[in-house]
Amino acid sequence: MAKPELYRHPTRSEIIELAVAEGHDADIPSNAGSIYQVLSRTTSPRSARRNHESEELSAAAIDKDVEKGTTPRSTSSDEEAVDSNEEDPNVVWWDGPDDPQNPMNWPNTKKWGAVCLVSAITFLTPLASSMFAPGVPQVMAAFGSTNDMLEQFMVSVYVLGFAFGPMIIAPLSEMYGRLPLYHSCNALFVIFSIAAAVASNMAQFVVFRFLMGCFGGAPLVLGGGTIADLISREQRGTAMVVWMMGPTIGPCVGPIIGGFLTVAKGWRWNFWFVAIVAGALMLASVVLMKETSVPVILERKAKRLRAETNNPNLRSKLASDLSPADLFKFSIIRPAKMLTRSTICLATSVYMAVMYAYLYILFTTFTAVFKTQYHWKGGIIGLSFMGIGLGSLAGQLTFTYFGNKIVNKHIARGDFQPEHRLYCMCVGGFCMPVGLFWYGWSVQETTHWIVPILGTGLIGFGLLMTFMPATTYLVDVFTVHAASAMAASTVLRSLFAALIPLSSSKMYQAMGYGWGNSLLGFVSLALIPIPFLFMRYGEGIRARSTVKL
């Protein structure tokens, strides 16, 4: 039996930060606890009454208006119940602040080794989304297809998997921990990468690509939570930057590797390469990675102590009473409600989805554009993706510096509002259409190849300067429900990125590269007012919100 140490309740900002990193809402226990402590499962009438009161309070929190940012007040009975939970000898917690079972107390080599391994896996799976793009013409020839729509869909169907896989992976990780999901998804990712490499027809290839995306999304869902489990807040920024390089830079680096590999070994070796690297990382994770989910670790400890002491009342301090149906509700129903009932969530998510779709329009057409307009051949075609990669990197660094500087200034003044996140988004909004006009007309007129590459660099810069502020804005607006808002945004942008590029070839055939990209630019121009409107009216929209979950 383990009597808990005195426990410092996490601050609201800590809970929000951990909930977002772990991909779930903060009323599901995280490694810092939950906003509403789960009470001891005793059979006394007094405990039963307290549990009932806590459930009523939690229900009120779930039904509250999520955009107003208000939180229900703790009642005296709730505070009494939490105190009772801290003093209850049946509650299992860490054996002191230096308990070696606590992932925060692991040796630095073990912690940072796990972070590096997760970051490597997170880099590989987005890289695989676009790596074989330069080899698409070879795939079409191998399967005897001339369907332009299939040519685009082969690349973007991977992203469609990102929309569906994580919705299942997230609740499963809550029930069984992170490690089983890492291992199982890594193994399935390797299996379907091999299956794509040996596919004998187009239908098989597309299905296997989709399943690669479904299981390849696991590190994107679980990686932030693993870092939050292991690294203190003071050092977490560095780890998160390394981890975020995967989804930001990976899709741009992939085609550069794939271009040369396709020429040297053929298109199938893009998938053999991914399978080999993923297999090596899977073996390393099996040997080196340990479970980091604190609720799961404590539940195992409680189970062991129940067997050793024959005390069935022992339970983890972070035990959750959520049923699988409740987890499904949090993962599926709540994001759908937020997307359909919140003006802020819908408008911001649509903006991000359109920008993300543009990225995959470029990914699916760069090979054809530079092959027909500039007569690039072989592995050199992969270098056409370099501009957008370098632009994305510049956008990420710029937002990190200026975004934090602006926010910190308003926090110091004491007048910070979520809308202060949007200054950088306004800049990025103008960069996107300028970059699209620049790229489209320079390709149309066949100017020197560096000119369209510079245009794509501006597109990459604008993409990150809109994407990153919009994401942090959703976190600040929806606070404890930020993970659901981000899940809604992720599903919408994945659907856009998978489906909109299907018509890009026909658009360019009908309108040319100049007017085709100008059409995309005009749409992005129409979206520019969104951050400005929220900066002006966002506070009022949140005050009048009627979004109930």
C-alpha positions as semicolon CSV with decimal commas, in nm:
position;residue;x (nm);y (nm);z (nm)
1;M;0,000;0,000;0,000
2;A;0,133;0,341;-0,087
3;K;0,032;0,653;0,094
4;P;0,053;0,949;-0,142
5;E;0,290;1,235;-0,090
6;L;0,148;1,585;-0,068
7;Y;0,048;1,672;-0,420
8;R;0,076;2,015;-0,580
9;H;-0,231;2,058;-0,794
10;P;-0,132;2,162;-1,145
11;T;-0,208;2,514;-1,257
12;R;-0,464;2,569;-1,527
13;S;-0,195;2,665;-1,779
14;E;0,000;2,346;-1,702
15;I;-0,308;2,130;-1,756
16;I;-0,390;2,304;-2,084
17;E;-0,032;2,267;-2,207
18;L;-0,021;1,897;-2,119
19;A;-0,365;1,827;-2,264
20;V;-0,270;1,982;-2,597
21;A;0,065;1,801;-2,605
22;E;-0,099;1,469;-2,522
23;G;-0,375;1,511;-2,777
24;H;-0,672;1,490;-2,545
25;D;-0,886;1,729;-2,346
26;A;-0,776;1,828;-2,000
27;D;-1,068;1,666;-1,821
28;I;-0,911;1,331;-1,911
29;P;-0,629;1,263;-1,662
30;S;-0,286;1,356;-1,788
31;N;0,053;1,321;-1,626
32;A;-0,023;1,627;-1,414
33;G;-0,361;1,506;-1,297
34;S;-0,691;1,653;-1,412
35;I;-0,892;1,963;-1,343
36;Y;-1,133;1,751;-1,145
37;Q;-0,946;1,497;-0,933
38;V;-1,094;1,148;-0,959
39;L;-1,220;1,051;-0,618
40;S;-1,145;0,736;-0,424
41;R;-1,376;0,445;-0,500
42;T;-1,481;0,372;-0,148
43;T;-1,815;0,233;-0,049
44;S;-1,899;0,471;0,231
45;P;-2,214;0,683;0,190
46;R;-2,008;0,996;0,241
47;S;-1,773;0,903;-0,044
48;A;-2,065;0,811;-0,263
49;R;-2,219;1,153;-0,200
50;R;-1,893;1,325;-0,287
51;N;-1,856;1,124;-0,605
52;H;-2,208;1,226;-0,706
53;E;-2,134;1,592;-0,642
54;S;-1,807;1,571;-0,838
55;E;-1,987;1,408;-1,131
56;E;-2,240;1,692;-1,130
57;L;-1,959;1,946;-1,133
58;S;-1,779;1,766;-1,416
59;A;-2,102;1,751;-1,613
60;A;-2,144;2,123;-1,567
61;A;-1,791;2,176;-1,695
62;I;-1,853;1,964;-2,002
63;D;-2,172;2,157;-2,081
64;K;-2,018;2,499;-2,028
65;D;-1,968;2,748;-2,309
66;V;-1,621;2,659;-2,430
67;E;-1,540;2,987;-2,607
68;K;-1,614;3,213;-2,311
69;G;-1,321;3,071;-2,121
70;T;-1,513;3,053;-1,793
71;T;-1,464;2,774;-1,544
72;P;-1,710;2,654;-1,284
73;R;-1,630;2,740;-0,927
74;S;-1,524;2,463;-0,696
75;T;-1,780;2,395;-0,430
76;S;-1,680;2,338;-0,072
77;S;-1,779;1,974;-0,103
78;D;-1,553;1,939;-0,407
79;E;-1,259;2,089;-0,219
80;E;-1,335;1,862;0,077
81;A;-1,341;1,563;-0,155
82;V;-1,003;1,652;-0,306
83;D;-0,857;1,690;0,043
84;S;-1,000;1,353;0,134
85;N;-0,844;1,205;-0,179
86;E;-0,502;1,337;-0,079
87;E;-0,530;1,184;0,268
88;D;-0,687;0,856;0,159
89;P;-0,439;0,570;0,230
90;N;-0,598;0,368;-0,053
91;V;-0,476;0,614;-0,317
92;V;-0,156;0,507;-0,495
93;W;0,088;0,780;-0,591
94;W;0,465;0,817;-0,628
95;D;0,692;0,704;-0,345
96;G;0,825;1,052;-0,283
97;P;0,946;1,324;-0,523
98;D;1,247;1,114;-0,635
99;D;1,055;0,796;-0,721
100;P;1,252;0,636;-1,007
101;Q;0,929;0,505;-1,161
102;N;0,826;0,863;-1,240
103;P;0,940;0,936;-1,600
104;M;1,041;1,286;-1,492
105;N;1,306;1,124;-1,268
106;W;1,457;0,898;-1,533
107;P;1,827;0,955;-1,616
108;N;1,882;1,226;-1,877
109;T;2,032;0,980;-2,124
110;K;1,721;0,763;-2,105
111;K;1,482;1,060;-2,134
112;W;1,657;1,234;-2,423
113;G;1,719;0,904;-2,596
114;A;1,343;0,844;-2,598
115;V;1,280;1,199;-2,723
116;C;1,531;1,155;-3,009
117;L;1,379;0,820;-3,104
118;V;1,023;0,957;-3,108
119;S;1,138;1,262;-3,306
120;A;1,307;1,034;-3,563
121;I;0,986;0,831;-3,608
122;T;0,785;1,153;-3,633
123;F;1,022;1,280;-3,902
124;L;1,000;0,959;-4,107
125;T;0,622;0,924;-4,135
126;P;0,552;1,275;-4,278
127;L;0,857;1,231;-4,504
128;A;0,693;0,917;-4,644
129;S;0,384;1,118;-4,739
130;S;0,560;1,288;-5,030
131;M;0,885;1,095;-5,080
132;F;0,773;0,905;-5,386
133;A;0,614;1,211;-5,556
134;P;0,898;1,236;-5,815
135;G;0,835;0,872;-5,902
136;V;0,463;0,912;-5,974
137;P;0,510;0,894;-6,355
138;Q;0,692;0,561;-6,310
139;V;0,408;0,429;-6,095
140;M;0,151;0,528;-6,354
141;A;0,352;0,356;-6,627
142;A;0,405;0,043;-6,416
143;F;0,031;0,003;-6,358
144;G;-0,068;0,114;-6,709
145;S;-0,284;0,404;-6,590
146;T;-0,338;0,744;-6,750
147;N;-0,598;0,872;-6,503
148;D;-0,493;1,220;-6,390
149;M;-0,709;1,199;-6,078
150;L;-0,539;0,879;-5,966
151;E;-0,203;1,042;-6,029
152;Q;-0,281;1,308;-5,769
153;F;-0,465;1,074;-5,532
154;M;-0,166;0,839;-5,499
155;V;0,020;1,113;-5,314
156;S;-0,263;1,268;-5,115
157;V;-0,438;0,946;-5,003
158;Y;-0,164;0,911;-4,739
159;V;-0,288;1,231;-4,576
160;L;-0,643;1,094;-4,578
161;G;-0,510;0,826;-4,343
162;F;-0,392;1,105;-4,110
163;A;-0,756;1,211;-4,078
164;F;-0,889;0,872;-3,963
165;G;-0,608;0,683;-3,790
166;P;-0,538;0,929;-3,506
167;M;-0,908;0,943;-3,411
168;I;-0,880;0,578;-3,308
169;I;-0,521;0,586;-3,182
170;A;-0,583;0,870;-2,933
171;P;-0,856;0,696;-2,724
172;L;-0,673;0,362;-2,740
173;S;-0,362;0,528;-2,595
174;E;-0,574;0,655;-2,305
175;M;-0,682;0,299;-2,223
176;Y;-0,365;0,099;-2,291
177;G;-0,080;0,350;-2,274
178;R;0,152;0,495;-2,535
179;L;0,399;0,208;-2,574
180;P;0,161;-0,059;-2,713
181;L;0,035;0,195;-2,968
182;Y;0,387;0,293;-3,071
183;H;0,492;-0,070;-3,120
184;S;0,176;-0,189;-3,295
185;C;0,148;0,114;-3,524
186;N;0,520;0,105;-3,609
187;A;0,491;-0,264;-3,700
188;L;0,181;-0,208;-3,915
189;F;0,346;0,093;-4,081
190;V;0,641;-0,129;-4,180
191;I;0,408;-0,405;-4,303
192;F;0,202;-0,171;-4,524
193;S;0,516;0,005;-4,653
194;I;0,640;-0,334;-4,773
195;A;0,294;-0,409;-4,913
196;A;0,303;-0,081;-5,112
197;A;0,650;-0,171;-5,240
198;V;0,526;-0,504;-5,381
199;A;0,175;-0,392;-5,488
200;S;0,075;-0,549;-5,820
201;N;-0,204;-0,309;-5,921
202;M;-0,325;0,043;-5,861
203;A;-0,608;-0,054;-5,623
204;Q;-0,370;-0,239;-5,392
205;F;-0,122;0,046;-5,402
206;V;-0,378;0,312;-5,307
207;V;-0,522;0,103;-5,022
208;F;-0,177;0,029;-4,880
209;R;-0,082;0,399;-4,902
210;F;-0,397;0,489;-4,709
211;L;-0,319;0,234;-4,437
212;M;0,038;0,364;-4,418
213;G;-0,108;0,706;-4,339
214;C;-0,350;0,567;-4,079
215;F;-0,075;0,399;-3,877
216;G;0,195;0,651;-3,963
217;G;-0,009;0,915;-3,780
218;A;0,064;0,752;-3,442
219;P;0,379;0,952;-3,356
220;L;0,199;1,274;-3,453
221;V;-0,068;1,189;-3,193
222;L;0,155;1,042;-2,923
223;G;0,486;1,225;-2,961
224;G;0,391;1,550;-2,790
225;G;0,253;1,358;-2,494
226;T;0,570;1,151;-2,463
227;I;0,776;1,470;-2,447
228;A;0,537;1,615;-2,188
229;D;0,576;1,298;-1,980
230;L;0,956;1,311;-1,981
231;I;1,076;1,669;-2,002
232;S;1,017;1,950;-1,754
233;R;0,850;2,270;-1,870
234;E;1,180;2,457;-1,852
235;Q;1,344;2,223;-2,107
236;R;1,039;2,118;-2,306
237;G;1,064;2,397;-2,565
238;T;1,382;2,254;-2,718
239;A;1,237;1,903;-2,735
240;M;0,913;2,027;-2,895
241;V;1,104;2,223;-3,161
242;V;1,301;1,907;-3,253
243;W;0,982;1,700;-3,260
244;M;0,791;1,957;-3,471
245;M;1,061;1,947;-3,740
246;G;0,908;1,618;-3,857
247;P;0,564;1,734;-3,971
248;T;0,702;2,072;-4,085
249;I;1,014;1,981;-4,279
250;G;0,970;1,607;-4,342
251;P;0,725;1,638;-4,636
252;C;0,962;1,882;-4,809
253;V;1,278;1,673;-4,760
254;G;1,113;1,349;-4,875
255;P;1,089;1,432;-5,247
256;I;1,454;1,542;-5,260
257;I;1,559;1,195;-5,139
258;G;1,293;1,026;-5,349
259;G;1,398;1,200;-5,669
260;F;1,747;1,052;-5,666
261;L;1,638;0,716;-5,527
262;T;1,375;0,672;-5,799
263;V;1,636;0,725;-6,070
264;A;1,886;0,493;-5,907
265;K;1,661;0,205;-5,799
266;G;1,306;0,267;-5,927
267;W;0,990;0,390;-5,754
268;R;0,943;0,077;-5,541
269;W;1,265;0,148;-5,355
270;N;1,107;0,460;-5,204
271;F;0,889;0,225;-5,002
272;W;1,166;-0,026;-4,935
273;F;1,374;0,263;-4,800
274;V;1,090;0,376;-4,571
275;A;1,027;0,016;-4,457
276;I;1,396;-0,043;-4,377
277;V;1,437;0,279;-4,179
278;A;1,100;0,233;-4,004
279;G;1,193;-0,127;-3,920
280;A;1,523;-0,017;-3,766
281;L;1,344;0,249;-3,561
282;M;1,081;-0,006;-3,455
283;L;1,349;-0,246;-3,327
284;A;1,522;0,039;-3,145
285;S;1,194;0,144;-2,984
286;V;1,118;-0,213;-2,872
287;V;1,459;-0,234;-2,704
288;L;1,496;0,120;-2,568
289;M;1,152;0,273;-2,514
290;K;0,955;0,231;-2,193
291;E;0,601;0,330;-2,102
292;T;0,582;0,700;-2,012
293;S;0,208;0,749;-1,958
294;V;0,178;0,828;-1,587
295;P;-0,183;0,709;-1,545
296;V;-0,085;0,372;-1,696
297;I;0,230;0,341;-1,481
298;L;0,037;0,421;-1,164
299;E;-0,244;0,183;-1,258
300;R;0,009;-0,098;-1,296
301;K;0,158;-0,006;-0,961
302;A;-0,187;-0,011;-0,800
303;K;-0,262;-0,351;-0,956
304;R;0,064;-0,493;-0,821
305;L;-0,004;-0,354;-0,473
306;R;-0,360;-0,492;-0,473
307;A;-0,216;-0,837;-0,540
308;E;0,056;-0,800;-0,275
309;T;-0,167;-0,658;0,002
310;N;-0,502;-0,822;-0,083
311;N;-0,655;-0,475;-0,055
312;P;-0,906;-0,435;-0,342
313;N;-0,967;-0,067;-0,255
314;L;-0,623;0,049;-0,370
315;R;-0,638;0,264;-0,680
316;S;-0,424;0,504;-0,877
317;K;-0,456;0,872;-0,798
318;L;-0,497;0,940;-1,173
319;A;-0,744;0,657;-1,236
320;S;-1,015;0,753;-1,480
321;D;-1,382;0,660;-1,461
322;L;-1,425;0,725;-1,833
323;S;-1,569;0,434;-2,026
324;P;-1,460;0,350;-2,383
325;A;-1,784;0,513;-2,498
326;D;-1,687;0,837;-2,320
327;L;-1,341;0,828;-2,477
328;F;-1,504;0,785;-2,816
329;K;-1,726;1,084;-2,742
330;F;-1,428;1,300;-2,653
331;S;-1,236;1,189;-2,963
332;I;-1,513;1,194;-3,223
333;I;-1,827;1,376;-3,118
334;R;-1,680;1,679;-2,942
335;P;-1,450;1,784;-3,232
336;A;-1,744;1,749;-3,472
337;K;-1,958;1,972;-3,248
338;M;-1,685;2,232;-3,223
339;L;-1,634;2,238;-3,599
340;T;-2,004;2,279;-3,675
341;R;-2,111;2,506;-3,388
342;S;-1,816;2,739;-3,333
343;T;-1,758;3,029;-3,571
344;I;-1,399;3,066;-3,454
345;C;-1,315;2,696;-3,488
346;L;-1,482;2,663;-3,827
347;A;-1,332;2,977;-3,986
348;T;-0,982;2,911;-3,851
349;S;-0,994;2,543;-3,950
350;V;-1,113;2,625;-4,303
351;Y;-0,829;2,876;-4,343
352;M;-0,572;2,616;-4,229
353;A;-0,731;2,345;-4,445
354;V;-0,712;2,556;-4,762
355;M;-0,346;2,640;-4,696
356;Y;-0,266;2,272;-4,632
357;A;-0,449;2,170;-4,951
358;Y;-0,236;2,417;-5,148
359;L;0,076;2,249;-5,011
360;Y;-0,035;1,912;-5,147
361;I;-0,144;2,063;-5,479
362;L;0,216;2,173;-5,518
363;F;0,351;1,838;-5,398
364;T;0,142;1,650;-5,654
365;T;0,227;1,880;-5,947
366;F;0,589;1,992;-5,898
367;T;0,724;1,689;-6,085
368;A;0,508;1,752;-6,393
369;V;0,564;2,129;-6,384
370;F;0,943;2,120;-6,374
371;K;0,958;1,826;-6,614
372;T;0,745;1,993;-6,884
373;Q;0,838;2,359;-6,834
374;Y;1,207;2,326;-6,746
375;H;1,285;1,977;-6,882
376;W;1,438;1,864;-6,555
377;K;1,513;1,495;-6,548
378;G;1,612;1,227;-6,301
379;G;1,685;1,306;-5,940
380;I;1,715;1,678;-6,010
381;I;1,334;1,697;-6,013
382;G;1,335;1,633;-5,638
383;L;1,525;1,958;-5,585
384;S;1,215;2,149;-5,699
385;F;1,078;2,093;-5,348
386;M;1,370;2,270;-5,182
387;G;1,221;2,619;-5,203
388;I;0,906;2,533;-5,012
389;G;1,109;2,343;-4,753
390;L;1,346;2,631;-4,682
391;G;1,055;2,876;-4,677
392;S;0,870;2,662;-4,424
393;L;1,175;2,648;-4,202
394;A;1,215;3,027;-4,221
395;G;0,845;3,070;-4,136
396;Q;0,871;2,846;-3,832
397;L;1,174;3,031;-3,696
398;T;1,019;3,373;-3,764
399;F;0,694;3,286;-3,590
400;T;0,876;3,135;-3,292
401;Y;1,073;3,458;-3,240
402;F;0,820;3,732;-3,319
403;G;0,510;3,541;-3,201
404;N;0,659;3,486;-2,856
405;K;0,786;3,844;-2,844
406;I;0,441;3,990;-2,918
407;V;0,262;3,764;-2,672
408;N;0,513;3,821;-2,393
409;K;0,477;4,198;-2,437
410;H;0,099;4,180;-2,385
411;I;0,132;3,937;-2,097
412;A;0,370;4,182;-1,927
413;R;0,112;4,458;-1,977
414;G;-0,162;4,237;-1,837
415;D;-0,389;4,282;-2,141
416;F;-0,325;3,957;-2,329
417;Q;-0,609;3,822;-2,545
418;P;-0,600;3,514;-2,770
419;E;-0,634;3,746;-3,070
420;H;-0,283;3,878;-3,009
421;R;-0,162;3,549;-3,158
422;L;-0,293;3,657;-3,500
423;Y;-0,050;3,937;-3,588
424;C;0,187;3,689;-3,756
425;M;-0,106;3,523;-3,932
426;C;-0,192;3,855;-4,097
427;V;0,159;3,871;-4,244
428;G;0,145;3,511;-4,360
429;G;-0,193;3,571;-4,520
430;F;-0,044;3,823;-4,764
431;C;0,260;3,606;-4,840
432;M;0,049;3,315;-4,968
433;P;-0,125;3,488;-5,263
434;V;0,190;3,680;-5,357
435;G;0,385;3,353;-5,361
436;L;0,118;3,178;-5,567
437;F;0,104;3,459;-5,827
438;W;0,485;3,470;-5,837
439;Y;0,523;3,094;-5,881
440;G;0,238;3,052;-6,131
441;W;0,328;3,326;-6,376
442;S;0,704;3,263;-6,361
443;V;0,641;2,899;-6,452
444;Q;0,394;3,002;-6,724
445;E;0,651;3,233;-6,883
446;T;0,936;2,983;-6,828
447;T;1,161;3,233;-6,655
448;H;1,487;3,113;-6,499
449;W;1,417;2,818;-6,268
450;I;1,530;3,008;-5,957
451;V;1,237;3,250;-5,994
452;P;0,956;2,993;-5,933
453;I;1,168;2,827;-5,663
454;L;1,183;3,163;-5,480
455;G;0,807;3,193;-5,525
456;T;0,752;2,852;-5,363
457;G;0,982;2,965;-5,081
458;L;0,744;3,255;-5,015
459;I;0,451;3,010;-5,022
460;G;0,624;2,790;-4,763
461;F;0,695;3,095;-4,547
462;G;0,333;3,208;-4,570
463;L;0,205;2,858;-4,497
464;L;0,390;2,834;-4,165
465;M;0,311;3,195;-4,075
466;T;-0,060;3,118;-4,105
467;F;-0,056;2,760;-3,980
468;M;0,136;2,813;-3,654
469;P;-0,053;3,125;-3,531
470;A;-0,388;2,964;-3,613
471;T;-0,296;2,655;-3,411
472;T;-0,188;2,854;-3,104
473;Y;-0,498;3,072;-3,139
474;L;-0,722;2,765;-3,113
475;V;-0,532;2,658;-2,801
476;D;-0,578;2,998;-2,635
477;V;-0,946;3,029;-2,729
478;F;-1,060;2,682;-2,629
479;T;-0,816;2,625;-2,340
480;V;-0,913;2,296;-2,171
481;H;-1,095;2,182;-2,487
482;A;-0,809;2,285;-2,716
483;A;-0,723;1,926;-2,808
484;S;-1,073;1,875;-2,947
485;A;-1,050;2,197;-3,148
486;M;-0,715;2,085;-3,288
487;A;-0,857;1,741;-3,369
488;A;-1,139;1,906;-3,563
489;S;-0,889;2,120;-3,750
490;T;-0,666;1,820;-3,825
491;V;-0,950;1,613;-3,972
492;L;-1,072;1,900;-4,191
493;R;-0,729;1,989;-4,328
494;S;-0,646;1,623;-4,394
495;L;-0,968;1,583;-4,593
496;F;-0,897;1,901;-4,789
497;A;-0,537;1,795;-4,858
498;A;-0,647;1,451;-4,976
499;L;-0,939;1,556;-5,198
500;I;-0,877;1,906;-5,339
501;P;-0,550;1,818;-5,520
502;L;-0,740;1,557;-5,725
503;S;-0,855;1,831;-5,962
504;S;-0,528;2,023;-5,981
505;S;-0,405;1,868;-6,310
506;K;-0,733;1,940;-6,486
507;M;-0,726;2,296;-6,348
508;Y;-0,379;2,357;-6,491
509;Q;-0,473;2,197;-6,823
510;A;-0,777;2,423;-6,856
511;M;-0,630;2,748;-6,719
512;G;-0,256;2,715;-6,751
513;Y;-0,008;2,752;-6,469
514;G;-0,044;3,130;-6,452
515;W;-0,422;3,159;-6,418
516;G;-0,450;2,826;-6,236
517;N;-0,224;2,943;-5,954
518;S;-0,385;3,287;-5,973
519;L;-0,720;3,120;-5,895
520;L;-0,563;2,968;-5,585
521;G;-0,416;3,308;-5,502
522;F;-0,754;3,481;-5,531
523;V;-0,908;3,228;-5,291
524;S;-0,628;3,290;-5,041
525;L;-0,682;3,665;-5,086
526;A;-1,047;3,617;-4,991
527;L;-0,936;3,447;-4,668
528;I;-0,701;3,728;-4,561
529;P;-0,973;3,921;-4,367
530;I;-1,034;3,628;-4,128
531;P;-0,753;3,707;-3,879
532;F;-0,824;4,081;-3,905
533;L;-1,194;4,022;-3,827
534;F;-1,108;3,807;-3,527
535;M;-0,859;4,066;-3,403
536;R;-1,138;4,324;-3,418
537;Y;-1,442;4,119;-3,317
538;G;-1,302;3,796;-3,169
539;E;-1,354;3,899;-2,807
540;G;-1,716;3,989;-2,881
541;I;-1,774;3,663;-3,067
542;R;-1,642;3,469;-2,770
543;A;-1,859;3,671;-2,530
544;R;-2,174;3,597;-2,732
545;S;-2,084;3,234;-2,795
546;T;-2,346;2,965;-2,743
547;V;-2,124;2,663;-2,810
548;K;-2,219;2,392;-2,562
549;L;-2,042;2,057;-2,541
